[in-house]
Amino acid sequence: MILTTMGRVVALRLLRACGLIGALLLAVGGCSTAPRVPDQVTDVRNQAAQNAEFGNRYFRQGNYDLALQFFEQALRLNNSIDNRDGAAGAHNSIGRVYLAVGQIDHATDAFAVAYAIADETRNARILLQSATNLAEAAARTGDLDRALAYLDTADTHRTTDTAPADHAILLHNRASVAARRGDFGGAERYLGDAMSLNASARLHSELAANHFLLASILTRQGEYERALTEAERALELDKQMENSVGIAADLRALGLISRRLGRISAAVNYLERSLYVTVSIGLVAPSIELLELLEELETERAQPERAARYRQQRDLLDAAR
């Protein structure tokens, strides 16, 4: 579910006043607030870029409703002056929002439009970005052959001027596909190269994503202590960038890894912290999943009253969707 600004503010206030799930339930029914365009903007291209930046900020916070509105405004502004490369970039951003909320078909359509425009303008960077995005969307559906074909296409658009961030994302996605195929060694090598690029360019958000993926790969191999270290590093970097969505995911990963290690109290602590983040930014589905996990853990450690409370909160939240 995509929530609005007013709903998020209410959630934050009520989190203190009337409890965790009450806050999120009220946030679900919040009023819609249109994005506010800054005053005294005279240049359309600059205004479009500013809207895109606002969209990126809300995207990092998990406010996908406002992020989408700002990206769509950027698209309209770019179209109004026939800024084709700007429009292609906006389509890629819109696709990222759809990908984040699980609407893979819409995401694929947006990425395909971005690729078509960039092919028309011969913009190598946007061609690479669009093909990489198409690869990620294909991988999400389990079509790994198609994902690899898109990644190979993306590679053909790499030049000596390719930004480290774009190359690193391409390598990250290759690592993800390799891991899905069970090639964990290859995945780690791709991630090592991506990490080197991101560390050199001080791209902390992308570096956090690398550590998070590596934690996942190590978990699948049963290397839980190493996985815990990688997830802790991802959390540290996401906190530096105030990346709320990343922080919630990192804390959830730390909770699940701690559970595998038999550290149930630590697992509960991490998952509760992740829940507070998802509630604060208004993410309903992840909050329900976390409540289910917490109920399971409290049952495992013979805390029936706490387990019942999490079950009640989950049922209330699920009924309000």
Coordinates of C-alpha atoms in Angstrom, one line a residue:
M1 CA 0.0 0.0 0.0
I2 CA 1.3 3.5 -0.9
L3 CA 0.7 6.0 1.9
T4 CA 0.5 9.8 1.9
T5 CA 2.4 12.5 3.6
M6 CA -0.4 13.3 6.1
G7 CA -0.8 9.7 6.9
R8 CA 2.9 9.4 7.7
V9 CA 2.9 12.5 10.0
V10 CA -0.1 11.1 11.9
A11 CA 1.6 7.8 12.2
L12 CA 4.7 9.3 13.7
R13 CA 2.7 11.3 16.2
L14 CA 0.5 8.5 17.2
L15 CA 3.4 6.1 17.5
R16 CA 4.2 7.9 20.7
A17 CA 0.6 8.7 21.8
C18 CA -1.4 5.5 21.2
G19 CA 0.8 2.6 20.3
L20 CA 2.5 1.0 17.4
I21 CA -0.3 -0.6 15.3
G22 CA -2.8 2.2 16.1
A23 CA -0.4 4.6 14.4
L24 CA -0.1 2.5 11.3
L25 CA -3.9 1.8 11.1
L26 CA -4.6 5.6 11.2
A27 CA -1.8 6.2 8.6
V28 CA -3.6 3.9 6.2
G29 CA -6.6 6.2 6.1
G30 CA -4.7 9.5 5.8
C31 CA -5.5 12.3 3.4
S32 CA -3.7 12.8 0.1
T33 CA -1.4 15.7 -0.2
A34 CA -0.2 16.8 -3.6
P35 CA 3.6 17.5 -3.9
R36 CA 4.5 21.1 -3.5
V37 CA 6.5 22.7 -6.3
P38 CA 9.2 25.1 -5.0
D39 CA 8.6 28.8 -5.5
Q40 CA 10.6 31.0 -7.9
V41 CA 11.5 28.3 -10.3
T42 CA 12.0 29.8 -13.8
D43 CA 13.8 27.2 -15.7
V44 CA 11.7 24.1 -16.7
R45 CA 14.7 21.8 -17.0
N46 CA 16.0 22.8 -13.5
Q47 CA 12.5 22.4 -12.1
A48 CA 12.2 18.9 -13.6
A49 CA 15.6 18.0 -12.1
Q50 CA 14.5 19.3 -8.7
N51 CA 11.3 17.3 -8.8
A52 CA 13.3 14.2 -9.7
E53 CA 15.5 14.9 -6.6
F54 CA 12.5 15.2 -4.4
G55 CA 11.2 12.0 -5.8
N56 CA 14.5 10.3 -5.0
R57 CA 14.4 11.6 -1.5
Y58 CA 10.9 10.2 -0.9
F59 CA 11.8 7.0 -2.6
R60 CA 14.6 6.4 -0.1
Q61 CA 12.2 7.1 2.7
G62 CA 9.7 4.5 1.4
N63 CA 7.1 7.1 0.6
Y64 CA 6.4 5.7 -2.8
D65 CA 3.2 7.7 -3.3
L66 CA 4.9 11.0 -3.2
A67 CA 8.0 9.7 -5.0
L68 CA 5.8 8.6 -7.9
Q69 CA 4.0 12.0 -8.0
F70 CA 7.3 13.9 -8.2
F71 CA 8.7 11.6 -10.9
E72 CA 5.5 12.0 -12.9
Q73 CA 5.8 15.8 -12.6
A74 CA 9.4 15.6 -13.7
L75 CA 8.2 13.5 -16.8
R76 CA 5.5 16.1 -17.7
L77 CA 8.0 19.0 -17.4
N78 CA 10.6 17.2 -19.5
N79 CA 7.9 16.4 -22.1
S80 CA 6.8 20.0 -22.1
I81 CA 10.2 21.1 -23.5
D82 CA 10.9 17.9 -25.5
N83 CA 13.8 17.0 -23.3
R84 CA 13.9 13.4 -24.4
D85 CA 16.8 12.3 -22.2
G86 CA 15.1 13.9 -19.2
A87 CA 11.9 12.0 -20.0
A88 CA 13.8 8.7 -20.4
G89 CA 15.3 9.3 -16.9
A90 CA 11.9 10.0 -15.5
H91 CA 10.5 6.8 -17.0
N92 CA 13.3 4.8 -15.3
S93 CA 12.6 6.5 -12.0
I94 CA 8.8 5.7 -12.3
G95 CA 9.8 2.1 -13.1
R96 CA 11.8 1.9 -10.0
V97 CA 8.8 2.9 -7.9
Y98 CA 6.7 0.2 -9.5
L99 CA 9.4 -2.3 -9.0
A100 CA 9.6 -1.4 -5.3
V101 CA 5.9 -2.0 -4.8
G102 CA 5.9 -5.3 -6.7
Q103 CA 4.2 -4.1 -9.9
I104 CA 6.7 -5.8 -12.2
D105 CA 4.7 -5.4 -15.4
H106 CA 4.3 -1.7 -15.0
A107 CA 7.9 -1.4 -14.1
T108 CA 9.0 -3.3 -17.2
D109 CA 6.8 -1.1 -19.4
A110 CA 8.4 2.0 -17.9
F111 CA 11.9 0.7 -18.4
A112 CA 11.2 -0.3 -22.0
V113 CA 9.9 3.2 -22.8
A114 CA 13.1 4.6 -21.2
Y115 CA 15.2 2.3 -23.3
A116 CA 13.4 3.2 -26.5
I117 CA 13.8 6.9 -26.0
A118 CA 17.5 6.5 -25.1
D119 CA 18.0 4.4 -28.2
E120 CA 16.5 7.2 -30.2
T121 CA 18.7 9.8 -28.7
R122 CA 21.7 7.5 -28.6
N123 CA 22.4 8.2 -24.9
A124 CA 24.7 5.4 -23.8
R125 CA 24.3 6.0 -20.1
I126 CA 20.5 5.8 -20.1
L127 CA 20.6 2.8 -22.4
L128 CA 22.9 1.1 -19.9
Q129 CA 20.6 2.1 -17.0
S130 CA 17.4 1.0 -18.7
A131 CA 18.8 -2.4 -19.8
T132 CA 20.1 -3.0 -16.3
N133 CA 16.6 -2.1 -14.9
L134 CA 15.0 -4.4 -17.3
A135 CA 17.3 -7.2 -16.2
E136 CA 16.3 -6.6 -12.6
A137 CA 12.7 -6.8 -13.4
A138 CA 13.2 -10.0 -15.4
A139 CA 15.1 -11.5 -12.5
R140 CA 12.2 -10.7 -10.1
T141 CA 9.9 -12.8 -12.3
G142 CA 12.5 -15.7 -12.3
D143 CA 13.3 -15.3 -15.9
L144 CA 17.1 -15.5 -15.4
D145 CA 17.9 -16.1 -19.1
R146 CA 16.1 -12.9 -20.1
A147 CA 17.8 -11.1 -17.2
L148 CA 21.2 -12.2 -18.4
A149 CA 20.4 -11.1 -22.0
Y150 CA 19.5 -7.6 -20.7
L151 CA 22.7 -7.5 -18.7
D152 CA 24.7 -8.4 -21.8
T153 CA 22.9 -5.6 -23.6
A154 CA 23.7 -3.2 -20.9
D155 CA 27.4 -4.2 -21.1
T156 CA 27.4 -3.2 -24.8
H157 CA 26.6 0.4 -23.8
R158 CA 29.5 0.7 -21.4
T159 CA 32.1 3.3 -22.5
T160 CA 35.2 4.8 -21.1
D161 CA 33.0 7.5 -19.7
T162 CA 30.6 5.1 -17.9
A163 CA 30.0 6.4 -14.3
P164 CA 31.2 4.1 -11.6
A165 CA 27.7 4.0 -10.1
D166 CA 26.2 2.6 -13.3
H167 CA 28.9 0.0 -13.7
A168 CA 28.6 -1.0 -10.1
I169 CA 24.8 -1.5 -10.4
L170 CA 25.4 -3.6 -13.5
L171 CA 27.9 -5.8 -11.5
H172 CA 25.5 -6.0 -8.5
N173 CA 22.7 -7.3 -10.8
R174 CA 25.1 -9.8 -12.3
A175 CA 25.9 -11.0 -8.8
S176 CA 22.2 -11.3 -8.0
V177 CA 21.5 -13.4 -11.1
A178 CA 24.6 -15.6 -10.4
A179 CA 23.4 -16.2 -6.8
R180 CA 19.9 -17.2 -8.1
R181 CA 21.6 -19.7 -10.3
G182 CA 23.6 -21.1 -7.4
D183 CA 26.9 -19.7 -8.6
F184 CA 27.8 -18.2 -5.2
G185 CA 31.5 -17.9 -6.0
G186 CA 30.8 -15.9 -9.1
A187 CA 28.3 -13.8 -7.2
E188 CA 30.9 -12.9 -4.6
R189 CA 33.4 -11.9 -7.3
Y190 CA 30.9 -9.6 -9.0
L191 CA 30.0 -8.0 -5.6
G192 CA 33.7 -7.5 -4.8
D193 CA 34.2 -5.5 -8.0
A194 CA 31.0 -3.5 -7.3
M195 CA 32.1 -2.8 -3.8
S196 CA 35.5 -1.5 -5.0
L197 CA 33.8 0.9 -7.4
N198 CA 31.2 2.1 -4.9
A199 CA 33.8 2.5 -2.1
S200 CA 36.1 4.5 -4.4
A201 CA 33.2 6.8 -5.4
R202 CA 31.9 7.0 -1.8
L203 CA 28.5 5.7 -3.0
H204 CA 27.4 4.6 0.5
S205 CA 23.8 3.7 -0.4
E206 CA 24.9 1.4 -3.3
L207 CA 27.6 0.0 -1.1
A208 CA 25.0 -0.8 1.6
A209 CA 23.0 -2.7 -1.1
N210 CA 26.2 -4.7 -1.9
H211 CA 26.7 -5.7 1.7
F212 CA 23.1 -6.6 2.1
L213 CA 23.1 -8.9 -1.0
L214 CA 26.4 -10.5 0.2
A215 CA 24.7 -11.2 3.6
S216 CA 21.9 -12.9 1.8
I217 CA 24.3 -15.0 -0.3
L218 CA 26.3 -16.0 2.8
T219 CA 23.1 -16.9 4.7
R220 CA 22.1 -19.3 1.9
Q221 CA 25.5 -21.0 2.3
G222 CA 25.1 -21.3 6.0
E223 CA 27.9 -18.9 6.8
Y224 CA 25.8 -17.1 9.4
E225 CA 28.6 -15.3 11.3
R226 CA 30.0 -13.7 8.1
A227 CA 26.4 -12.9 7.0
L228 CA 25.8 -11.1 10.3
T229 CA 28.9 -9.0 9.8
E230 CA 27.8 -8.0 6.3
A231 CA 24.3 -7.1 7.4
E232 CA 25.7 -5.0 10.2
R233 CA 27.9 -3.1 7.7
A234 CA 24.8 -2.6 5.5
L235 CA 22.9 -1.2 8.4
E236 CA 25.8 1.2 9.3
L237 CA 25.9 2.6 5.8
D238 CA 22.1 2.9 5.4
K239 CA 22.0 4.8 8.7
Q240 CA 24.6 7.2 7.4
M241 CA 22.4 7.8 4.3
E242 CA 19.2 7.9 6.4
N243 CA 17.8 5.2 4.0
S244 CA 14.7 4.1 5.9
V245 CA 13.7 1.3 3.5
G246 CA 17.3 -0.1 3.7
I247 CA 17.5 0.2 7.4
A248 CA 14.2 -1.8 7.8
A249 CA 15.5 -4.5 5.5
D250 CA 18.9 -4.6 7.2
L251 CA 17.3 -5.0 10.7
R252 CA 15.0 -7.7 9.4
A253 CA 18.0 -9.6 7.9
L254 CA 19.9 -9.3 11.2
G255 CA 16.9 -10.7 13.0
L256 CA 16.6 -13.7 10.7
I257 CA 20.3 -14.4 10.8
S258 CA 20.3 -14.1 14.6
R259 CA 17.4 -16.6 14.6
R260 CA 19.5 -19.1 12.5
L261 CA 22.3 -18.7 15.1
G262 CA 19.9 -19.5 17.9
R263 CA 20.1 -16.0 19.4
I264 CA 16.3 -15.5 19.9
S265 CA 16.4 -12.5 22.1
A266 CA 18.7 -10.6 19.7
A267 CA 16.4 -11.7 16.8
V268 CA 13.3 -10.3 18.6
N269 CA 15.2 -7.0 19.2
Y270 CA 16.2 -6.6 15.6
L271 CA 12.8 -7.5 14.3
E272 CA 11.0 -5.1 16.7
R273 CA 13.3 -2.3 15.6
S274 CA 12.6 -3.1 11.9
L275 CA 8.9 -3.0 12.8
Y276 CA 9.2 0.5 14.2
V277 CA 10.8 1.7 11.0
T278 CA 8.2 0.1 8.7
V279 CA 5.4 1.6 10.8
S280 CA 7.0 5.0 10.9
I281 CA 7.3 5.1 7.1
G282 CA 3.9 3.6 6.6
L283 CA 4.8 0.2 5.0
V284 CA 1.8 -2.1 5.8
A285 CA 2.8 -5.4 4.1
P286 CA 6.3 -5.6 5.6
S287 CA 4.8 -4.6 9.0
I288 CA 2.4 -7.6 8.9
E289 CA 5.2 -9.9 7.9
L290 CA 7.4 -8.7 10.8
L291 CA 4.5 -9.2 13.2
E292 CA 4.1 -12.8 12.0
L293 CA 7.8 -13.4 12.6
L294 CA 7.7 -11.9 16.1
E295 CA 4.7 -14.0 17.0
E296 CA 6.6 -17.1 15.9
L297 CA 9.7 -16.1 17.9
E298 CA 7.7 -15.3 21.1
T299 CA 6.0 -18.7 20.7
E300 CA 9.4 -20.4 20.4
R301 CA 10.7 -18.8 23.6
A302 CA 7.5 -19.7 25.5
Q303 CA 6.1 -16.1 25.7
P304 CA 2.4 -16.8 24.9
E305 CA 1.1 -13.4 26.0
R306 CA 3.6 -11.5 23.8
A307 CA 2.9 -13.8 20.9
A308 CA -0.9 -13.2 21.3
R309 CA -0.3 -9.5 21.3
Y310 CA 1.6 -9.6 18.1
R311 CA -1.1 -11.8 16.6
Q312 CA -3.8 -9.4 17.6
Q313 CA -1.9 -6.4 16.1
R314 CA -1.3 -8.3 12.9
D315 CA -5.0 -9.2 12.6
L316 CA -6.0 -5.6 13.1
L317 CA -3.6 -4.4 10.6
D318 CA -4.5 -7.1 8.0
A319 CA -8.2 -6.3 8.4
A320 CA -7.6 -2.6 7.8
R321 CA -5.8 -3.1 4.4

